[in-house]
Short mmCIF file of C-alpha atoms in Angstrom, two decimals:
data_model
loop_
_atom_site.label_atom_id
_atom_site.label_comp_id
_atom_site.label_asym_id
_atom_site.label_seq_id
_atom_site.Cartn_x
_atom_site.Cartn_y
_atom_site.Cartn_z
CA MET J 1 1.13 25.56 -10.95
CA PHE J 2 -0.29 27.89 -8.29
CA ILE J 3 -4.07 27.76 -7.88
CA THR J 4 -5.23 29.80 -4.91
CA ASN J 5 -8.36 31.46 -3.63
CA ASN J 6 -8.03 34.46 -1.32
CA GLU J 7 -11.14 34.71 0.83
CA LEU J 8 -11.97 35.55 4.42
CA GLY J 9 -10.61 32.91 6.78
CA GLN J 10 -7.62 31.89 4.65
CA HIS J 11 -5.24 33.53 7.13
CA ASP J 12 -6.62 31.39 9.96
CA LEU J 13 -6.36 28.28 7.77
CA ARG J 14 -2.75 29.05 6.93
CA GLU J 15 -1.82 29.53 10.56
CA ASN J 16 -3.70 26.33 11.51
CA ILE J 17 -1.64 24.37 8.98
CA ILE J 18 1.61 25.76 10.35
CA MET J 19 0.63 25.10 13.99
CA LYS J 20 0.17 21.39 13.22
CA ALA J 21 3.78 21.02 12.05
CA ASP J 22 4.91 19.06 15.13
CA ASP J 23 2.07 16.55 14.74
CA LEU J 24 2.89 16.09 11.07
CA ALA J 25 6.59 15.65 11.89
CA SER J 26 5.88 12.86 14.40
CA LYS J 27 3.63 10.99 11.96
CA LEU J 28 6.17 11.31 9.16
CA ALA J 29 8.81 9.86 11.49
CA LEU J 30 6.51 6.94 12.40
CA THR J 31 5.87 6.15 8.75
CA TRP J 32 9.57 6.48 7.95
CA GLU J 33 10.33 3.64 10.39
CA VAL J 34 8.12 1.25 8.41
CA ASP J 35 8.94 2.30 4.83
CA SER J 36 11.80 4.78 4.70
CA GLY J 37 12.27 4.22 0.98
CA LYS J 38 8.75 5.35 0.10
CA VAL J 39 8.88 8.41 2.37
CA ARG J 40 12.19 9.36 0.77
CA ARG J 41 10.64 9.03 -2.70
CA VAL J 42 7.69 11.25 -1.75
CA LEU J 43 9.99 13.92 -0.28
CA SER J 44 12.27 13.65 -3.30
CA LYS J 45 9.26 14.21 -5.56
CA ASP J 46 8.30 17.31 -3.58
CA TYR J 47 11.89 18.56 -3.52
CA SER J 48 11.63 19.44 -7.21
CA SER J 49 8.52 21.55 -6.54
CA LEU J 50 10.17 23.29 -3.60
CA LYS J 51 13.22 24.05 -5.70
CA GLN J 52 11.04 25.74 -8.31
CA LEU J 53 9.29 27.68 -5.57
CA MET J 54 12.64 28.99 -4.30
CA THR J 55 13.22 30.81 -7.60
CA LEU J 56 10.05 32.82 -6.94
CA MET J 57 10.72 33.53 -3.28
CA MET J 58 14.48 34.23 -3.46
CA ASP J 59 14.98 33.18 0.17
CA ASP J 60 18.45 32.17 1.43
CA ASP J 61 17.02 30.21 4.39
CA ILE J 62 14.91 28.08 2.05
CA SER J 63 17.99 27.46 -0.10
CA LYS J 64 19.95 26.21 2.95
CA HIS J 65 17.15 23.89 4.03
CA LEU J 66 16.75 22.56 0.49
CA GLN J 67 20.44 21.67 0.53
CA ILE J 68 19.87 19.68 3.74
CA ILE J 69 16.99 17.80 2.07
CA GLU J 70 19.00 17.13 -1.07
CA SER J 71 22.11 15.86 0.73
CA GLY J 72 20.04 13.79 3.14
CA LEU J 73 18.02 12.12 0.39
CA GLU J 74 21.22 11.24 -1.47
CA GLU J 75 22.52 9.28 1.54
CA ARG J 76 21.69 5.58 1.40
CA GLU J 77 21.85 4.92 5.12
CA ASP J 78 18.86 5.68 7.35
CA LYS J 79 20.39 7.29 10.41
CA VAL J 80 18.14 8.76 13.10
CA TRP J 81 19.72 12.21 13.02
CA MET J 82 19.52 12.27 9.23
CA LYS J 83 15.82 11.41 9.27
CA GLU J 84 15.14 14.16 11.82
CA ASN J 85 17.14 16.72 9.86
CA ILE J 86 15.39 15.94 6.57
CA ILE J 87 11.91 16.15 8.13
CA LYS J 88 12.78 19.37 9.99
CA ALA J 89 14.18 20.98 6.83
CA TRP J 90 11.18 19.89 4.76
CA LEU J 91 8.73 21.28 7.32
CA PHE J 92 10.53 24.64 7.28
CA CYS J 93 10.31 24.82 3.48
CA HIS J 94 6.69 23.69 3.56
CA GLU J 95 5.73 26.42 6.04
CA GLN J 96 7.30 29.04 3.78
CA ARG J 97 5.41 27.56 0.84
CA ILE J 98 2.07 27.83 2.68
CA ARG J 99 2.79 31.42 3.71
CA PHE J 100 3.67 32.25 0.10
CA ILE J 101 0.61 30.53 -1.41
CA TYR J 102 -1.88 32.19 0.93
CA GLY J 103 -0.06 35.50 0.73
CA ARG J 104 -0.49 35.88 -3.02
CA THR J 105 -2.79 38.69 -4.07
CA MET J 106 -3.53 37.41 -7.58
CA ASP J 107 -5.56 34.29 -8.23
CA MET J 108 -4.92 32.02 -11.17
CA PRO J 109 -8.24 30.20 -11.61
CA LEU J 110 -8.21 26.74 -13.14
CA VAL J 111 -11.12 26.49 -15.57
CA LEU J 112 -11.74 23.00 -16.95
CA PRO J 113 -14.24 21.71 -19.53
CA SER J 114 -17.41 20.41 -17.90
CA ARG J 115 -17.29 17.18 -19.95
CA LEU J 116 -13.89 16.20 -18.58
CA CYS J 117 -13.81 12.49 -17.63
CA GLU J 118 -10.32 12.14 -16.13
CA LEU J 119 -8.30 14.63 -14.09
CA SER J 120 -4.84 14.27 -12.56
CA LEU J 121 -3.37 17.05 -10.41
CA SER J 122 0.24 16.32 -9.49
CA SER J 123 2.74 18.49 -7.57
CA CYS J 124 0.37 21.49 -7.68
CA SER J 125 0.15 24.17 -5.02
CA ILE J 126 -3.61 23.90 -5.10
CA THR J 127 -5.52 24.89 -1.98
CA ASP J 128 -8.57 23.22 -0.44
CA GLU J 129 -10.88 25.98 -1.61
CA ALA J 130 -9.44 26.00 -5.12
CA LEU J 131 -9.86 22.24 -5.48
CA ALA J 132 -13.50 22.46 -4.44
CA ILE J 133 -14.13 25.20 -7.02
CA CYS J 134 -12.21 23.26 -9.68
CA LEU J 135 -14.33 20.12 -9.20
CA GLY J 136 -17.62 21.93 -8.80
CA GLY J 137 -18.81 21.69 -12.39
CA LEU J 138 -17.18 18.44 -13.49
CA THR J 139 -20.34 16.32 -13.57
CA SER J 140 -18.82 13.87 -16.10
CA LEU J 141 -15.68 13.20 -14.06
CA SER J 142 -15.10 9.46 -13.54
CA ASN J 143 -11.41 9.31 -12.57
CA LEU J 144 -9.66 11.74 -10.19
CA LYS J 145 -6.00 11.55 -9.15
CA LEU J 146 -4.43 13.85 -6.57
CA LYS J 147 -0.67 13.30 -6.25
CA TYR J 148 1.98 15.12 -4.21
CA ASN J 149 -0.19 18.20 -3.62
CA MET J 150 1.28 19.43 -0.34
CA ALA J 151 -1.05 22.40 0.24
CA LEU J 152 -4.14 20.17 0.46
CA THR J 153 -5.42 19.56 3.98
CA THR J 154 -8.93 18.27 3.24
CA LEU J 155 -10.94 16.82 0.38
CA PRO J 156 -13.96 18.84 -0.81
CA SER J 157 -17.28 18.98 1.03
CA GLU J 158 -20.30 16.70 0.63
CA LYS J 159 -21.93 19.35 -1.57
CA VAL J 160 -19.10 18.98 -4.11
CA PHE J 161 -18.96 15.18 -4.04
CA GLU J 162 -22.68 14.61 -4.34
CA HIS J 163 -22.61 16.36 -7.73
CA LEU J 164 -19.80 14.12 -9.00
CA THR J 165 -22.33 11.46 -9.93
CA LYS J 166 -20.02 9.56 -12.27
CA LEU J 167 -16.91 9.54 -10.10
CA ASP J 168 -15.82 5.89 -10.00
CA THR J 169 -12.12 6.06 -9.09
CA LEU J 170 -10.26 8.28 -6.62
CA VAL J 171 -6.49 8.05 -6.15
CA VAL J 172 -4.75 10.15 -3.48
CA THR J 173 -0.98 9.75 -3.28
CA GLY J 174 1.76 11.53 -1.36
CA CYS J 175 -0.38 14.43 -0.08
CA LEU J 176 1.53 14.62 3.18
CA CYS J 177 -0.58 17.36 4.77
CA LEU J 178 -3.98 15.88 3.94
CA LYS J 179 -5.82 15.39 7.24
CA SER J 180 -9.50 14.99 6.36
CA MET J 181 -11.53 13.10 3.77
CA GLY J 182 -14.01 15.96 3.83
CA GLY J 183 -17.38 14.98 2.35
CA LEU J 184 -16.17 11.91 0.49
CA ARG J 185 -18.97 9.79 1.97
CA ALA J 186 -21.42 11.71 -0.26
CA ALA J 187 -19.82 10.44 -3.50
CA PRO J 188 -22.71 8.44 -5.04
CA SER J 189 -20.86 6.07 -7.39
CA LEU J 190 -17.32 5.63 -6.08
CA SER J 191 -16.13 2.01 -6.37
CA PHE J 192 -12.32 2.33 -6.17
CA PHE J 193 -10.40 4.37 -3.58
CA TYR J 194 -6.60 4.20 -3.38
CA CYS J 195 -4.93 6.25 -0.65
CA SER J 196 -1.14 6.11 -0.39
CA ASP J 197 1.45 7.90 1.72
CA CYS J 198 -0.83 10.31 3.57
CA PRO J 199 0.42 9.78 7.17
CA PHE J 200 -1.41 12.87 8.47
CA LEU J 201 -4.82 11.61 7.28
CA GLU J 202 -7.22 11.03 10.17
CA LEU J 203 -8.55 7.49 9.73
CA ALA J 204 -10.29 7.10 13.09
CA CYS J 205 -13.79 5.90 12.15
CA GLY J 206 -12.49 6.09 8.59
CA ALA J 207 -15.01 3.62 7.19
CA GLU J 208 -17.85 5.86 8.34
CA LEU J 209 -16.32 8.73 6.35
CA MET J 210 -16.36 6.76 3.10
CA PRO J 211 -19.31 6.18 0.77
CA LEU J 212 -21.73 3.59 2.14
CA ASN J 213 -22.04 2.05 -1.32
CA LEU J 214 -18.29 1.68 -1.95
CA ASP J 215 -18.46 -1.80 -3.45
CA GLY J 216 -15.13 -2.33 -5.20
CA ASP J 217 -11.60 -1.76 -3.91
CA LEU J 218 -10.17 0.11 -0.96
CA HIS J 219 -6.38 0.30 -0.80
CA ILE J 220 -4.63 2.06 2.11
CA ARG J 221 -0.84 2.37 2.03
CA GLY J 222 1.63 4.32 4.16
CA CYS J 223 -1.04 5.69 6.51
CA ILE J 224 -1.73 5.36 10.24
CA LEU J 225 -4.67 3.14 11.22
CA ALA J 226 -6.62 3.56 14.45
CA ALA J 227 -8.34 0.68 16.25
CA ASP J 228 -11.75 1.90 15.09
CA SER J 229 -10.71 2.86 11.55
CA PHE J 230 -12.92 0.21 9.97
CA ILE J 231 -15.22 -0.87 12.77
CA ASN J 232 -18.39 0.35 11.00
CA GLY J 233 -19.50 1.07 7.46
CA LEU J 234 -18.56 -0.30 4.03
CA PRO J 235 -21.07 -3.21 4.01
CA HIS J 236 -20.66 -3.75 0.25
CA LEU J 237 -16.84 -3.57 0.02
CA LYS J 238 -15.31 -6.52 -1.86
CA HIS J 239 -11.54 -5.90 -1.78
CA LEU J 240 -9.55 -4.41 1.11
CA SER J 241 -5.78 -3.89 1.22
CA PHE J 242 -3.53 -2.45 3.94
CA ASP J 243 0.11 -2.03 2.90
CA VAL J 244 3.04 -0.78 5.00
CA CYS J 245 1.00 1.07 7.63
CA ARG J 246 1.44 1.91 11.28
CA SER J 247 -1.58 0.75 13.23
CA SER J 248 -3.13 0.05 16.59
CA PRO J 249 -2.44 -3.44 18.00
CA SER J 250 -5.92 -4.57 16.94
CA LEU J 251 -8.16 -3.97 13.94
CA SER J 252 -11.77 -5.09 13.62
CA ILE J 253 -13.14 -6.06 10.19
CA GLY J 254 -15.70 -8.75 11.03
CA HIS J 255 -18.63 -6.58 9.91
CA LEU J 256 -17.32 -6.40 6.30
CA THR J 257 -19.53 -9.31 5.30
CA SER J 258 -19.24 -8.72 1.53
CA LEU J 259 -15.44 -8.85 1.59
CA GLU J 260 -13.96 -11.28 -0.95
CA SER J 261 -10.26 -10.47 -0.71
CA LEU J 262 -8.07 -9.11 2.07
CA ARG J 263 -4.41 -8.10 1.90
CA LEU J 264 -2.37 -7.32 5.03
CA ASN J 265 1.22 -6.41 4.21
CA GLY J 266 3.86 -4.74 6.36
CA LEU J 267 1.91 -4.02 9.54
CA PRO J 268 4.52 -4.32 12.32
CA ASP J 269 2.23 -3.04 15.10
CA LEU J 270 -0.69 -5.36 14.40
CA TYR J 271 -1.28 -8.16 16.92
CA SER J 272 -4.82 -9.26 16.16
CA VAL J 273 -7.46 -8.96 13.45
CA GLU J 274 -10.84 -9.25 15.12
CA GLY J 275 -13.62 -10.87 13.14
CA LEU J 276 -11.33 -12.33 10.49
CA SER J 277 -12.49 -15.87 11.16
CA ALA J 278 -16.11 -14.83 10.57
CA LEU J 279 -15.47 -13.82 6.96
CA HIS J 280 -15.80 -16.09 3.95
CA LEU J 281 -12.88 -14.82 1.91
CA LYS J 282 -11.92 -15.97 -1.54
CA TYR J 283 -8.42 -14.48 -1.38
CA LEU J 284 -6.19 -13.72 1.60
CA THR J 285 -2.66 -12.29 1.63
CA LEU J 286 -0.61 -12.05 4.85
CA GLN J 287 2.88 -10.62 4.30
CA ASP J 288 5.28 -9.23 6.89
CA VAL J 289 2.79 -9.51 9.73
CA ALA J 290 3.59 -10.93 13.15
CA ASN J 291 3.05 -14.68 13.48
CA HIS J 292 0.74 -14.22 16.45
CA THR J 293 -1.60 -12.08 14.31
CA VAL J 294 -3.45 -15.22 13.22
CA LYS J 295 -2.07 -17.71 15.72
CA CYS J 296 -5.36 -18.27 17.51
CA ILE J 297 -7.67 -18.35 14.50
CA SER J 298 -10.00 -21.32 14.42
CA GLN J 299 -12.53 -22.50 11.86
CA PHE J 300 -10.97 -20.13 9.37
CA ARG J 301 -11.99 -20.29 5.69
CA VAL J 302 -10.25 -19.12 2.53
CA GLN J 303 -12.06 -20.42 -0.50
CA GLU J 304 -9.64 -19.97 -3.39
CA SER J 305 -6.20 -18.50 -2.67
CA LEU J 306 -3.89 -17.94 0.31
CA THR J 307 -0.57 -16.03 0.15
CA VAL J 308 1.80 -15.82 3.14
CA SER J 309 5.39 -14.69 3.61
CA THR J 310 6.61 -17.20 6.22
CA SER J 311 6.22 -20.92 6.69
CA VAL J 312 5.96 -20.29 10.45
CA LEU J 313 2.81 -18.26 9.89
CA LEU J 314 1.49 -20.82 7.44
CA ASN J 315 2.03 -23.68 9.86
CA HIS J 316 0.19 -21.79 12.62
CA MET J 317 -2.77 -21.67 10.27
CA LEU J 318 -2.40 -25.27 9.10
CA MET J 319 -2.53 -26.56 12.66
CA ALA J 320 -5.51 -24.39 13.70
CA GLU J 321 -8.66 -26.36 14.36
CA GLY J 322 -11.06 -26.31 11.43
CA PHE J 323 -8.69 -24.54 9.03
CA THR J 324 -9.07 -25.62 5.40
CA VAL J 325 -6.27 -24.98 2.92
CA PRO J 326 -7.55 -23.41 -0.33
CA PRO J 327 -6.62 -24.92 -3.72
CA ASN J 328 -4.14 -22.11 -4.47
CA LEU J 329 -1.28 -21.59 -2.01
CA ASP J 330 1.66 -19.16 -2.42
CA LEU J 331 4.70 -18.26 -0.35
CA SER J 332 5.80 -14.78 -1.37
CA TYR J 333 8.81 -12.71 -0.24
CA CYS J 334 9.77 -15.38 2.27
CA LYS J 335 13.07 -14.58 4.04
CA GLU J 336 13.50 -17.90 5.83
CA PRO J 337 16.51 -20.00 4.74
CA SER J 338 14.35 -23.12 4.59
CA VAL J 339 10.64 -23.85 4.28
CA SER J 340 8.75 -26.79 5.74
CA PHE J 341 5.14 -27.93 6.00
CA GLU J 342 4.08 -28.98 9.47
CA GLU J 343 3.20 -32.66 9.89
CA PRO J 344 0.50 -33.94 9.93
CA ALA J 345 -1.07 -30.90 8.22
CA ASN J 346 -3.65 -31.86 5.62
CA LEU J 347 -2.55 -30.31 2.33
CA SER J 348 -4.50 -32.64 0.07
CA SER J 349 -6.71 -29.78 -1.13
CA VAL J 350 -3.81 -27.80 -2.65
CA LYS J 351 -3.79 -27.93 -6.46
CA CYS J 352 -1.52 -24.98 -7.30
CA LEU J 353 1.56 -24.08 -5.25
CA GLY J 354 3.84 -21.09 -5.83
CA PHE J 355 7.07 -19.66 -4.44
CA TRP J 356 7.73 -16.03 -5.42
CA TYR J 357 10.62 -13.67 -4.60
CA CYS J 358 11.82 -15.91 -1.79
CA LYS J 359 15.30 -16.00 -0.24
CA THR J 360 14.79 -19.59 0.90
CA GLU J 361 17.44 -22.11 -0.15
CA SER J 362 15.28 -25.22 -0.29
CA LEU J 363 11.72 -26.29 -0.94
CA PRO J 364 9.76 -28.40 1.57
CA ARG J 365 11.07 -31.97 1.66
CA ASN J 366 7.57 -33.34 2.12
CA LEU J 367 6.26 -31.72 -1.07
CA LYS J 368 5.41 -35.23 -2.23
CA SER J 369 2.66 -35.39 0.40
CA LEU J 370 0.58 -32.84 -1.54
CA SER J 371 -1.41 -35.58 -3.18
CA SER J 372 -3.62 -33.30 -5.31
CA LEU J 373 -0.91 -30.89 -6.49
CA GLU J 374 -1.20 -30.23 -10.23
CA SER J 375 0.87 -27.09 -10.76
CA LEU J 376 4.12 -25.82 -9.19
CA SER J 377 5.49 -22.32 -9.90
CA ILE J 378 8.84 -20.98 -8.71
CA GLY J 379 9.73 -17.40 -9.62
CA CYS J 380 12.60 -15.08 -8.67
CA CYS J 381 14.01 -17.42 -6.03
CA PRO J 382 17.78 -17.25 -6.76
CA ASN J 383 18.88 -19.40 -3.80
CA ILE J 384 16.85 -22.52 -4.57
CA ALA J 385 19.23 -25.04 -6.11
CA SER J 386 17.27 -28.27 -6.54
CA LEU J 387 13.86 -29.90 -6.40
CA PRO J 388 12.63 -32.42 -3.81
CA ASP J 389 10.64 -35.49 -4.83
CA MET J 390 7.44 -34.51 -6.62
CA PRO J 391 3.93 -35.92 -6.05
CA SER J 392 2.61 -38.18 -8.83
CA SER J 393 -0.33 -35.81 -9.37
CA LEU J 394 1.92 -32.98 -10.63
CA GLN J 395 1.26 -32.03 -14.26
CA ARG J 396 2.92 -28.62 -14.74
CA ILE J 397 5.99 -26.80 -13.47
CA SER J 398 7.15 -23.25 -14.17
CA ILE J 399 10.59 -21.95 -13.18
CA VAL J 400 11.32 -18.28 -13.93
CA ASN J 401 14.38 -16.18 -12.98
CA CYS J 402 15.97 -18.93 -10.86
CA PRO J 403 19.36 -19.38 -12.56
CA VAL J 404 20.76 -22.06 -10.22
CA LEU J 405 17.59 -24.13 -10.27
CA LYS J 406 17.28 -23.74 -14.03
CA LYS J 407 20.70 -25.32 -14.51
CA ASN J 408 19.81 -28.13 -12.13
CA CYS J 409 16.58 -28.88 -14.05
CA GLN J 410 17.91 -28.77 -17.60
CA GLU J 411 17.53 -31.71 -19.94
CA PRO J 412 19.17 -34.20 -20.00
CA ASP J 413 21.94 -33.94 -17.39
CA GLY J 414 20.40 -31.78 -14.70
CA GLU J 415 20.24 -33.51 -11.32
CA SER J 416 16.54 -32.62 -10.89
CA TRP J 417 15.54 -33.28 -14.51
CA PRO J 418 14.39 -36.91 -13.87
CA LYS J 419 11.91 -35.57 -11.31
CA ILE J 420 10.08 -33.44 -13.89
CA SER J 421 10.85 -35.08 -17.24
CA HIS J 422 7.47 -36.83 -17.35
CA LEU J 423 5.37 -33.70 -16.84
CA ARG J 424 2.93 -32.54 -19.52
CA ARG J 425 4.10 -28.93 -19.37
CA THR J 426 7.52 -27.68 -18.31
CA HIS J 427 8.41 -23.99 -18.55
CA ILE J 428 11.95 -23.03 -17.51
CA ASN J 429 13.18 -19.52 -18.24
CA CYS J 430 15.67 -17.00 -16.86
#
C-alpha cells in the first residue's frame, strides 16, 4: 500500500532521510550485536515489501541488493562482513524506496470511518504527512499499531494527538527509520505504549516526550537508551520494561515513584540503575544484566515477586544490607551449571520458588533451609535430574517439560519420589 502526500518541502524531507543513512546503519549494527535474531526478523519482514516494490521500479541494482539481503538472511551464522553487507544492501534498497515514494505524482488517500476504534498499519509505505492526515479525524480510535512502516520518520504532531481523546494503546514495532515521537506527549488518555525494534528513535529525554499521565505500561525493546532517557516525567507510570537494548552505562529511574513493576532484560552496557533502591516495587525482573548492576544496592525492597537469571546476581542481593526477599522468587533462563543460595542468607520469607527455562543441572542443596516454602515449580529445565531434600513446609510441587526429572520423580520407584510423596498437590507433566 502506497499512501503519500506531495506537498512543498517533501523533497527536503526525502533528502534528509537519505543523508541520515550512515547514522541509521551504525545504530542497526549496534542493535544487531545485542539481538541479531530480532534484527534479522525485522529485515526479513521488510524484504517482502521491498521485493514487491522492485516489480514497480524494474531496477536491476535493487534486484542485486535484494539478492544480497536474501542470501545473507538465509545464513545462520552471524559474521561481521555478512552483517555489514546486509545492512548496506538494505539501506540502498530503502533509499530507492524513499525516492520512489516521494517521487510519485499521484496520491492514494486513505479514507477511514471516523468511528474506527482499532487501526493496524503494517508494512505500508505511508509517509509522516499521510499518517497525520489519516489519524486526523479518528476521534474514536482507542488502539493504534504501526508495524514495519519504513518510510515513517516521526509520529504525528501534538495537534493530531490531542484530538485522539480515546487513544489508550499505541504499539510501534520494527519502524527502523522512526526518529521522533513527534507530539505524543499531547495524547490525553494513553495508558499503554509498546515500542520495539526502532533503533533510530531518539530517546534522550524520552520520558519528557511521553504523556505526563501515562499511568499503565511502557515497554521499550530493541532501542538505544541514553543516560537521561527517563530522568524526568512519567510520575504516574506503574509498569516499566526494557528488553534487549543498548544503553548508557547508567540509567536513572528513582523519580518514578508510582512504579510497581520493573523489568530489565538483556542490557549488556548497563552498569548501574540510579534510584532503584528508593522505589517500593511489587515486581522486579533482572535478566541478562551484569552482576555489578545491583551489587551495591542496600535497603532494597521488592514486595511480592523477584525474578533473576543468575544465582550470582541473586546472592549479591541476598547479602546486601537491609535486603528483604519477597514471598515469590524465580530463577529464569539461568545458564549456570549449578545454583546455590549463599549462606547465611535469610530466605525464610520465600513461599513460592520457581525455576524456568534453566540450563542448570542441579537445584540448591540447601533448599531445605527455606522454612516457609509452600510451592515449588520447575518448568522447561531439561538438565535437572533429581530433587534435593525438601523443607517440611512444602505443600505443592509442579514439574513441567523436564523429562529426566519427571522419570526420577515418578511413583513408586523414582529416586526422588519419597521426597514428594507426602505433598498435598503434585503435578508432573511433560
